[in-house]
Amino acid sequence: MLKTTLSAALLATTGLTSLAQAAETLEITRIELGQAGIARYAMQGAILGNSLSFAIPQEAASDVLASLIVRDPAGGVIDLQTDVPGAERTLLRGTPFANGVQADTASILRALIGQTISIGGETGTTRGLLMGVNRVDAVENGQRVSRDTALMLSDGQMIDVVLAPGAQISFPQEIAETLAAALQAKSRDTSMTQFDLTLEAMGPRDIQMSYVTEAPAWKNSWRLLLDEGRLQGWATLENLSGQDWEGVQVSLTTGAPVAYRRNLIDPRLLARPDIKDLGPEPVRAQKDSAALGLLSLHSSGTAHQRALKGTAVPLVPSSGAARQGQAEQAHGLLRYELPHKIDLAYGRSTTMLYLDLQVEPEIHALYRPESQDERVFLSVALHSETPLAAGLISVQGDGGFVGDAPFGGALAGHSTMLPYALAPGSKMLTTVEDGTELASLKLSGDQLHLTVLRSRITEYQTDVAETVARFTVDHPAHFGKVTQTNGTHNKRPGADRITVPVENGKGLIRVTETTTESGAIPLEARSVLRLLRDMQNEGGTVAPDLVPVIDRALDLYAQIERVASQRKTVEAQYAALSTEQKRLRDSLETVQQSALRQRYLETLNETEQRIADVLERTDDLQTQTEQLNEALVAVFREL
């Protein structure tokens, strides 16, 4: 029989709690069920010598080889052996039954074509070489029937022997032994894998073993009894381990440990690359070319590299038994010890109460602006000093079922909010008021650095039933830092949770947030004036210490605008006078009468004098503009 052997180096022993219960075979005594589809089975058994055999469901065989831990108080482990899957088929290779044994006579005989057999019936026995198996139609007792026949070569003659009911077929001894081996291989129970464990020590003693494998994840559900102030945890689990559980201690764990599926039970046969014949090859001359003719020998080959990557997966060590009904928190997992040992037949499911806590639930009206539009939910504020696993909570009051609350779990000492139903008749009124304040101005070189303080005041108002104790809002944490509120403030991922008492069926929450923006602008009038104009348009305010500076700047800005308006008027006058000047000059070229020509000359002189006055005025206004701009810049330079 072909065997798989696991060396003692891979069976490192660790401590498992001794249960000191003798048994003739290994029995499951403890199970750690996880919510990630992984379970740890602990077994114990009595042993008299240095060997022990046990059976495991076939689908868990590789996991046993990968994770088995053995503890023998008297010594170590020599090896662990098991049958190689498919080994029986390998032994039958090259025999008539290499493809298995069929269930009918004709098919078995077809596998024996070319063998010497004997077929006996009512007309006698025929011995010879089997040539083939056919099916023919025959008449028996006046009825037409189909019969299988064996075509045999006997004493130099071909004989068609009818395989009538009751026919006796004899084989040579080696054929009979091969057929028996094939039948044994076919009848072997493939649902279980037997392991043979060899230990170093002798003598009667108890040993313990454990392994990690796939198992149905346990399912959690909660019952919150509002009128009694109780939170009950119920676990649903299934026994698909391959054997009944009798008096098994079960612990439940949460978390998502890394675990891989490994195949250590099936043989791994690596294909070797083909290589061409290494004998002598014919030598061929290459075709002549303009360059020197070369005679070359080329060898080529193909290499196939197979990378086998293994990942060591750390397993959470088993802990000692916790107190009944108590929860533990360690290694990133929650662990619950069921208060009683359980009996559960293979293929059965059970739902058990594993935790029963006294709590003080408080009813809140909960509003979540980003997820609920204008809807307000009735919610339970729940605090527990015991770690709680994730699961759906069925909330029930003195009047019966009131709603389900999705629950993502909580660590010990943490609080959570559990919305379970819409608050009847509640309407949400939300108002938002934004403000902007120029907080500071600092001059650095030719850049004016400014700080703008933006604020937002948000109010939430709602009407709720008088039975609701508090009003809570998960205010989105997108605008800035909460600097003031009229309720208790707790920071949450992506939100600020604000809670206030409900008074006379009304809830009001006010939240003030601020954020600071910094920037820089060039120190020139146009940019500064644009900043001030933007502040005015937004209804912004100015820090008190900046008010005198801003007032002076705004006064200079008003003067600059008045000068700019005057410049536009003067520029328009200049354009009109220039047009008149051109018209008069054009007319002088065509007028010959001396009196009329004299009048045109007088008018042209007056026009050109006015143009000179306008140009002088333009220069004056330009000078004023430059002086005002310098004064405006000087105001900020004083900072």
Short mmCIF file of C-alpha atoms in Angstrom, two decimals, residues 151-563:
data_model
loop_
_atom_site.label_atom_id
_atom_site.label_comp_id
_atom_site.label_asym_id
_atom_site.label_seq_id
_atom_site.Cartn_x
_atom_site.Cartn_y
_atom_site.Cartn_z
CA LEU A 151 -16.52 -15.47 -29.10
CA MET A 152 -13.82 -17.95 -28.03
CA LEU A 153 -10.95 -19.76 -29.70
CA SER A 154 -10.98 -23.36 -28.38
CA ASP A 155 -9.11 -26.36 -29.84
CA GLY A 156 -8.55 -24.54 -33.10
CA GLN A 157 -12.23 -23.61 -33.47
CA MET A 158 -14.10 -20.31 -32.98
CA ILE A 159 -17.10 -20.91 -30.75
CA ASP A 160 -19.88 -18.42 -29.94
CA VAL A 161 -20.89 -19.17 -26.35
CA VAL A 162 -24.24 -17.73 -25.22
CA LEU A 163 -24.05 -16.04 -21.83
CA ALA A 164 -27.29 -17.43 -20.47
CA PRO A 165 -28.50 -16.60 -16.97
CA GLY A 166 -26.58 -18.70 -14.44
CA ALA A 167 -23.46 -19.02 -16.61
CA GLN A 168 -20.28 -19.73 -14.63
CA ILE A 169 -17.07 -17.97 -15.64
CA SER A 170 -13.66 -19.03 -14.34
CA PHE A 171 -10.40 -17.06 -14.55
CA PRO A 172 -6.77 -17.89 -13.94
CA GLN A 173 -5.65 -17.21 -10.37
CA GLU A 174 -3.74 -14.01 -11.24
CA ILE A 175 -6.82 -12.60 -13.03
CA ALA A 176 -9.03 -13.43 -10.04
CA GLU A 177 -6.62 -11.64 -7.67
CA THR A 178 -6.49 -8.58 -9.94
CA LEU A 179 -10.29 -8.46 -10.11
CA ALA A 180 -10.53 -8.74 -6.32
CA ALA A 181 -8.06 -5.85 -5.90
CA ALA A 182 -10.04 -3.75 -8.35
CA LEU A 183 -13.28 -4.43 -6.48
CA GLN A 184 -11.65 -3.48 -3.17
CA ALA A 185 -10.43 -0.23 -4.66
CA LYS A 186 -13.92 0.50 -5.92
CA SER A 187 -15.61 -0.31 -2.63
CA ARG A 188 -13.20 1.69 -0.45
CA ASP A 189 -14.97 4.46 1.51
CA THR A 190 -13.71 7.68 -0.07
CA SER A 191 -15.66 9.97 2.24
CA MET A 192 -13.15 9.52 5.08
CA THR A 193 -9.35 9.48 5.14
CA GLN A 194 -7.59 7.28 7.68
CA PHE A 195 -4.38 8.50 9.31
CA ASP A 196 -1.91 6.29 11.17
CA LEU A 197 0.06 8.14 13.86
CA THR A 198 3.30 6.69 15.24
CA LEU A 199 4.65 8.05 18.51
CA GLU A 200 7.93 7.60 20.38
CA ALA A 201 6.61 6.47 23.74
CA MET A 202 4.80 3.33 24.89
CA GLY A 203 2.28 2.64 27.65
CA PRO A 204 -1.30 3.69 28.41
CA ARG A 205 -1.95 7.42 28.37
CA ASP A 206 -4.20 10.14 26.93
CA ILE A 207 -3.09 12.19 23.96
CA GLN A 208 -4.59 15.33 22.46
CA MET A 209 -4.57 16.56 18.88
CA SER A 210 -6.00 19.53 17.00
CA TYR A 211 -6.18 20.77 13.43
CA VAL A 212 -7.62 23.73 11.52
CA THR A 213 -9.94 23.29 8.56
CA GLU A 214 -12.92 24.73 6.71
CA ALA A 215 -16.24 24.72 8.52
CA PRO A 216 -19.55 26.55 8.20
CA ALA A 217 -19.22 30.02 9.71
CA TRP A 218 -21.32 30.53 12.80
CA LYS A 219 -24.08 33.12 12.40
CA ASN A 220 -24.81 35.71 15.04
CA SER A 221 -28.09 37.41 15.93
CA TRP A 222 -29.12 39.67 18.79
CA ARG A 223 -32.32 40.33 20.73
CA LEU A 224 -32.61 43.67 22.50
CA LEU A 225 -35.45 43.66 25.03
CA LEU A 226 -36.18 47.32 25.73
CA ASP A 227 -38.65 46.74 28.53
CA GLU A 228 -36.30 44.37 30.40
CA GLY A 229 -33.02 46.11 29.60
CA ARG A 230 -31.45 42.91 28.29
CA LEU A 231 -29.25 42.16 25.28
CA GLN A 232 -29.15 38.50 24.23
CA GLY A 233 -26.69 36.99 21.79
CA TRP A 234 -27.77 33.89 19.85
CA ALA A 235 -25.42 31.77 17.72
CA THR A 236 -26.50 29.44 14.90
CA LEU A 237 -24.02 26.73 13.98
CA GLU A 238 -23.98 23.51 11.92
CA ASN A 239 -22.20 20.20 12.43
CA LEU A 240 -20.66 19.09 9.12
CA SER A 241 -17.53 17.65 10.73
CA GLY A 242 -18.23 14.05 9.70
CA GLN A 243 -19.06 12.78 13.20
CA ASP A 244 -21.48 13.48 16.02
CA TRP A 245 -20.59 15.96 18.73
CA GLU A 246 -21.13 14.60 22.22
CA GLY A 247 -20.24 16.77 25.19
CA VAL A 248 -18.19 19.14 23.04
CA GLN A 249 -17.02 22.47 24.44
CA VAL A 250 -17.60 25.16 21.78
CA SER A 251 -16.14 28.64 21.60
CA LEU A 252 -17.12 31.23 19.00
CA THR A 253 -14.65 33.69 17.49
CA THR A 254 -14.93 36.68 15.19
CA GLY A 255 -12.43 38.35 12.92
CA ALA A 256 -10.93 37.55 9.54
CA PRO A 257 -7.70 35.54 9.95
CA VAL A 258 -5.68 34.91 6.80
CA ALA A 259 -6.11 31.26 5.75
CA TYR A 260 -5.24 29.46 2.54
CA ARG A 261 -6.47 26.23 1.00
CA ARG A 262 -3.55 23.80 0.57
CA ASN A 263 -3.34 20.44 -1.19
CA LEU A 264 -0.89 18.22 0.69
CA ILE A 265 -2.75 14.92 0.29
CA ASP A 266 -2.55 14.40 -3.47
CA PRO A 267 0.80 13.46 -5.01
CA ARG A 268 2.51 16.24 -6.96
CA LEU A 269 4.05 14.94 -10.16
CA LEU A 270 6.23 17.44 -11.97
CA ALA A 271 6.53 17.04 -15.72
CA ARG A 272 10.09 16.92 -17.05
CA PRO A 273 10.98 18.84 -20.21
CA ASP A 274 11.61 16.89 -23.38
CA ILE A 275 15.08 16.93 -24.89
CA LYS A 276 16.10 16.01 -28.38
CA ASP A 277 18.30 13.00 -29.14
CA LEU A 278 21.86 13.70 -28.07
CA GLY A 279 23.34 11.47 -30.78
CA PRO A 280 25.46 12.76 -33.67
CA GLU A 281 23.81 15.25 -36.01
CA PRO A 282 24.53 15.72 -39.71
CA VAL A 283 26.83 18.64 -40.48
CA ARG A 284 25.55 21.04 -43.09
CA ALA A 285 27.47 23.85 -44.79
CA GLN A 286 25.74 27.21 -45.01
CA LYS A 287 25.14 28.79 -48.38
CA ASP A 288 28.09 30.92 -49.54
CA SER A 289 27.68 34.68 -49.26
CA ALA A 290 29.71 37.83 -49.88
CA ALA A 291 31.24 37.39 -46.46
CA LEU A 292 33.32 34.46 -45.27
CA GLY A 293 31.28 31.26 -45.30
CA LEU A 294 30.77 29.92 -41.83
CA LEU A 295 30.13 26.42 -40.58
CA SER A 296 28.21 26.57 -37.33
CA LEU A 297 26.69 24.16 -34.91
CA HIS A 298 23.72 25.40 -32.89
CA SER A 299 22.26 23.76 -29.82
CA SER A 300 18.96 24.75 -28.37
CA GLY A 301 17.02 23.69 -25.35
CA THR A 302 13.97 24.67 -23.31
CA ALA A 303 13.99 25.15 -19.57
CA HIS A 304 10.75 25.20 -17.57
CA GLN A 305 11.04 26.71 -14.15
CA ARG A 306 8.29 26.17 -11.65
CA ALA A 307 8.11 28.59 -8.73
CA LEU A 308 6.51 27.17 -5.62
CA LYS A 309 5.60 29.88 -3.19
CA GLY A 310 4.59 29.00 0.34
CA THR A 311 3.05 31.34 2.85
CA ALA A 312 3.26 30.60 6.53
CA VAL A 313 -0.08 31.51 8.08
CA PRO A 314 0.14 32.29 11.79
CA LEU A 315 -2.67 30.66 13.74
CA VAL A 316 -4.15 32.21 16.82
CA PRO A 317 -3.16 29.94 19.70
CA SER A 318 -5.98 28.39 21.61
CA SER A 319 -6.72 29.88 24.96
CA GLY A 320 -7.77 28.25 28.16
CA ALA A 321 -11.43 27.95 28.96
CA ALA A 322 -13.12 31.23 29.73
CA ARG A 323 -15.80 31.54 32.36
CA GLN A 324 -19.17 30.38 31.18
CA GLY A 325 -21.04 32.95 29.13
CA GLN A 326 -18.10 35.36 29.18
CA ALA A 327 -16.53 37.17 26.22
CA GLU A 328 -12.82 37.72 25.67
CA GLN A 329 -10.98 40.15 23.41
CA ALA A 330 -7.46 39.29 22.23
CA HIS A 331 -5.28 39.05 19.11
CA GLY A 332 -7.74 41.21 17.17
CA LEU A 333 -10.55 38.67 17.72
CA LEU A 334 -13.55 38.33 19.97
CA ARG A 335 -14.01 34.96 21.64
CA TYR A 336 -17.17 33.70 23.30
CA GLU A 337 -17.22 30.54 25.37
CA LEU A 338 -20.58 28.77 25.19
CA PRO A 339 -21.88 28.26 28.72
CA HIS A 340 -22.64 24.55 28.23
CA LYS A 341 -21.13 21.62 26.40
CA ILE A 342 -23.28 20.61 23.46
CA ASP A 343 -24.49 17.42 21.82
CA LEU A 344 -25.15 17.78 18.10
CA ALA A 345 -25.52 14.98 15.59
CA TYR A 346 -23.72 15.17 12.26
CA GLY A 347 -25.86 17.06 9.72
CA ARG A 348 -27.83 18.93 12.39
CA SER A 349 -27.98 22.65 13.19
CA THR A 350 -28.49 24.37 16.53
CA THR A 351 -29.17 27.92 17.72
CA MET A 352 -27.96 28.68 21.24
CA LEU A 353 -28.06 31.60 23.67
CA TYR A 354 -24.42 32.42 24.33
CA LEU A 355 -24.62 35.87 25.94
CA ASP A 356 -27.21 37.55 28.15
CA LEU A 357 -26.32 41.06 29.31
CA GLN A 358 -28.04 43.63 31.47
CA VAL A 359 -27.99 46.97 29.59
CA GLU A 360 -29.54 50.43 29.91
CA PRO A 361 -30.90 51.31 26.46
CA GLU A 362 -31.82 54.95 25.81
CA ILE A 363 -34.13 55.99 22.97
CA HIS A 364 -32.84 58.75 20.69
CA ALA A 365 -34.23 60.53 17.64
CA LEU A 366 -31.35 60.14 15.19
CA TYR A 367 -30.79 62.24 12.08
CA ARG A 368 -28.04 61.50 9.56
CA PRO A 369 -28.12 64.22 6.90
CA GLU A 370 -25.92 62.42 4.39
CA SER A 371 -27.85 59.15 4.35
CA GLN A 372 -31.45 59.80 5.35
CA ASP A 373 -32.61 62.94 3.50
CA GLU A 374 -35.13 64.50 5.87
CA ARG A 375 -36.00 61.30 7.73
CA VAL A 376 -35.57 60.93 11.49
CA PHE A 377 -35.07 57.46 12.97
CA LEU A 378 -35.83 56.07 16.38
CA SER A 379 -32.53 54.66 17.66
CA VAL A 380 -31.16 52.92 20.71
CA ALA A 381 -28.01 54.25 22.33
CA LEU A 382 -26.27 51.13 23.61
CA HIS A 383 -23.21 50.92 25.86
CA SER A 384 -21.56 47.68 26.94
CA GLU A 385 -18.44 46.79 28.88
CA THR A 386 -18.47 43.45 27.05
CA PRO A 387 -17.16 43.17 23.47
CA LEU A 388 -20.01 42.52 21.04
CA ALA A 389 -19.84 40.72 17.69
CA ALA A 390 -21.47 42.07 14.56
CA GLY A 391 -24.98 40.90 13.73
CA LEU A 392 -28.56 41.99 13.20
CA ILE A 393 -30.34 43.15 16.36
CA SER A 394 -34.03 42.42 16.73
CA VAL A 395 -35.39 45.26 18.88
CA GLN A 396 -38.45 44.35 20.92
CA GLY A 397 -40.47 46.36 23.42
CA ASP A 398 -43.34 45.62 25.75
CA GLY A 399 -45.67 45.80 22.73
CA GLY A 400 -43.66 43.31 20.69
CA PHE A 401 -41.32 43.70 17.74
CA VAL A 402 -40.44 47.32 16.90
CA GLY A 403 -37.65 46.96 14.31
CA ASP A 404 -34.33 45.50 13.22
CA ALA A 405 -31.05 47.34 13.73
CA PRO A 406 -27.93 46.51 11.70
CA PHE A 407 -24.99 46.27 14.09
CA GLY A 408 -21.32 46.28 13.09
CA GLY A 409 -20.04 45.15 16.49
CA ALA A 410 -18.38 47.09 19.31
CA LEU A 411 -15.31 46.76 21.50
CA ALA A 412 -15.56 46.66 25.26
CA GLY A 413 -16.42 50.02 26.80
CA HIS A 414 -17.65 51.54 23.54
CA SER A 415 -21.08 52.95 22.71
CA THR A 416 -23.08 52.65 19.51
CA MET A 417 -26.28 54.02 18.00
CA LEU A 418 -28.77 51.52 16.56
CA PRO A 419 -31.51 52.96 14.29
CA TYR A 420 -34.45 50.55 14.17
CA ALA A 421 -37.55 52.47 12.92
CA LEU A 422 -38.70 55.78 11.47
CA ALA A 423 -39.77 58.31 14.07
CA PRO A 424 -43.51 58.77 13.45
CA GLY A 425 -44.56 62.33 12.58
CA SER A 426 -41.05 63.75 12.82
CA LYS A 427 -40.03 66.43 10.34
CA MET A 428 -36.58 67.94 10.05
CA LEU A 429 -35.96 71.65 9.52
CA THR A 430 -32.35 72.54 8.67
CA THR A 431 -31.00 76.08 8.28
CA VAL A 432 -27.46 77.06 7.31
CA GLU A 433 -25.85 80.50 7.72
CA ASP A 434 -22.39 81.13 6.27
CA GLY A 435 -20.06 83.98 7.24
CA THR A 436 -16.70 85.31 6.04
CA GLU A 437 -14.22 87.46 7.98
CA LEU A 438 -10.94 88.94 6.84
CA ALA A 439 -8.90 87.99 9.88
CA SER A 440 -5.40 89.25 9.10
CA LEU A 441 -3.22 91.03 6.52
CA LYS A 442 0.56 90.79 6.51
CA LEU A 443 2.96 92.39 4.07
CA SER A 444 5.96 90.41 2.88
CA GLY A 445 7.98 91.94 0.07
CA ASP A 446 5.62 92.69 -2.79
CA GLN A 447 3.03 90.18 -1.61
CA LEU A 448 0.12 90.84 0.68
CA HIS A 449 -0.61 87.67 2.71
CA LEU A 450 -4.14 87.40 3.99
CA THR A 451 -6.08 85.04 6.26
CA VAL A 452 -9.82 84.58 5.76
CA LEU A 453 -11.91 82.97 8.50
CA ARG A 454 -15.03 81.25 7.18
CA SER A 455 -17.80 80.15 9.53
CA ARG A 456 -20.98 78.16 9.21
CA ILE A 457 -23.83 77.91 11.69
CA THR A 458 -26.16 74.96 11.14
CA GLU A 459 -29.39 74.47 13.06
CA TYR A 460 -31.39 71.22 13.19
CA GLN A 461 -34.95 71.29 14.55
CA THR A 462 -37.43 68.46 14.86
CA ASP A 463 -40.56 67.38 16.71
CA VAL A 464 -40.49 63.91 18.30
CA ALA A 465 -42.60 61.80 20.61
CA GLU A 466 -42.34 62.61 24.31
CA THR A 467 -41.03 59.10 24.99
CA VAL A 468 -37.83 60.01 23.15
CA ALA A 469 -35.17 61.13 25.61
CA ARG A 470 -32.58 62.71 23.33
CA PHE A 471 -32.08 64.17 19.88
CA THR A 472 -28.87 63.20 18.05
CA VAL A 473 -27.45 64.40 14.74
CA ASP A 474 -24.46 62.92 12.92
CA HIS A 475 -23.37 66.25 11.47
CA PRO A 476 -21.16 65.82 8.35
CA ALA A 477 -17.56 66.76 9.10
CA HIS A 478 -16.82 68.41 5.75
CA PHE A 479 -16.78 72.17 6.34
CA GLY A 480 -14.38 72.72 9.22
CA LYS A 481 -13.76 72.29 12.92
CA VAL A 482 -16.69 72.38 15.34
CA THR A 483 -15.97 75.31 17.65
CA GLN A 484 -19.29 75.59 19.45
CA THR A 485 -22.43 73.53 20.00
CA ASN A 486 -25.30 73.41 22.44
CA GLY A 487 -24.98 69.65 23.08
CA THR A 488 -22.48 66.92 23.81
CA HIS A 489 -19.98 66.41 21.03
CA ASN A 490 -18.34 63.12 20.00
CA LYS A 491 -16.08 62.75 17.00
CA ARG A 492 -16.87 59.89 14.62
CA PRO A 493 -15.43 58.86 11.25
CA GLY A 494 -16.72 61.43 8.77
CA ALA A 495 -19.17 63.03 11.22
CA ASP A 496 -19.54 64.98 14.45
CA ARG A 497 -22.20 63.41 16.68
CA ILE A 498 -24.11 66.05 18.61
CA THR A 499 -26.70 65.08 21.25
CA VAL A 500 -29.12 67.27 23.21
CA PRO A 501 -32.00 66.47 25.57
CA VAL A 502 -35.51 66.58 24.12
CA GLU A 503 -37.68 69.18 25.82
CA ASN A 504 -41.46 69.14 25.41
CA GLY A 505 -41.19 66.92 22.37
CA LYS A 506 -38.80 69.26 20.55
CA GLY A 507 -35.15 68.92 19.71
CA LEU A 508 -32.83 71.75 18.66
CA ILE A 509 -29.15 71.40 17.82
CA ARG A 510 -26.91 74.29 16.85
CA VAL A 511 -23.44 73.65 15.43
CA THR A 512 -20.83 76.33 14.71
CA GLU A 513 -17.91 75.41 12.47
CA THR A 514 -14.94 77.44 11.34
CA THR A 515 -12.24 76.97 8.75
CA THR A 516 -9.26 79.13 7.83
CA GLU A 517 -8.06 79.96 4.31
CA SER A 518 -4.74 81.59 3.51
CA GLY A 519 -3.52 83.24 0.34
CA ALA A 520 -1.45 86.02 -1.18
CA ILE A 521 -2.07 88.77 -3.74
CA PRO A 522 0.31 91.24 -5.43
CA LEU A 523 0.70 94.54 -3.60
CA GLU A 524 -0.93 96.72 -6.24
CA ALA A 525 -4.18 98.66 -6.21
CA ARG A 526 -6.14 96.56 -8.68
CA SER A 527 -5.62 93.28 -6.77
CA VAL A 528 -6.25 94.88 -3.39
CA LEU A 529 -9.41 96.57 -4.59
CA ARG A 530 -10.68 93.34 -6.14
CA LEU A 531 -10.20 91.62 -2.74
CA LEU A 532 -12.12 94.34 -0.92
CA ARG A 533 -14.91 94.26 -3.50
CA ASP A 534 -15.22 90.48 -3.18
CA MET A 535 -15.47 90.80 0.59
CA GLN A 536 -18.26 93.35 0.21
CA ASN A 537 -20.16 91.21 -2.31
CA GLU A 538 -20.03 88.18 0.01
CA GLY A 539 -21.28 90.20 2.95
CA GLY A 540 -18.04 89.50 4.74
CA THR A 541 -16.75 91.23 7.82
CA VAL A 542 -13.32 92.49 8.85
CA ALA A 543 -11.41 91.83 12.06
CA PRO A 544 -11.67 94.85 14.41
CA ASP A 545 -7.96 95.66 14.29
CA LEU A 546 -8.14 95.83 10.50
CA VAL A 547 -11.15 98.15 10.30
CA PRO A 548 -9.16 101.44 10.26
CA VAL A 549 -6.86 100.07 7.55
CA ILE A 550 -9.74 98.84 5.45
CA ASP A 551 -11.66 102.14 5.92
CA ARG A 552 -8.67 104.16 4.67
CA ALA A 553 -8.22 101.75 1.78
CA LEU A 554 -11.89 102.01 0.83
CA ASP A 555 -11.73 105.85 0.98
CA LEU A 556 -8.72 105.87 -1.33
CA TYR A 557 -10.48 103.35 -3.55
CA ALA A 558 -13.49 105.73 -3.84
CA GLN A 559 -11.15 108.60 -4.77
CA ILE A 560 -9.41 106.44 -7.37
CA GLU A 561 -12.78 105.60 -8.91
CA ARG A 562 -13.79 109.30 -9.03
CA VAL A 563 -10.53 110.20 -10.76
#
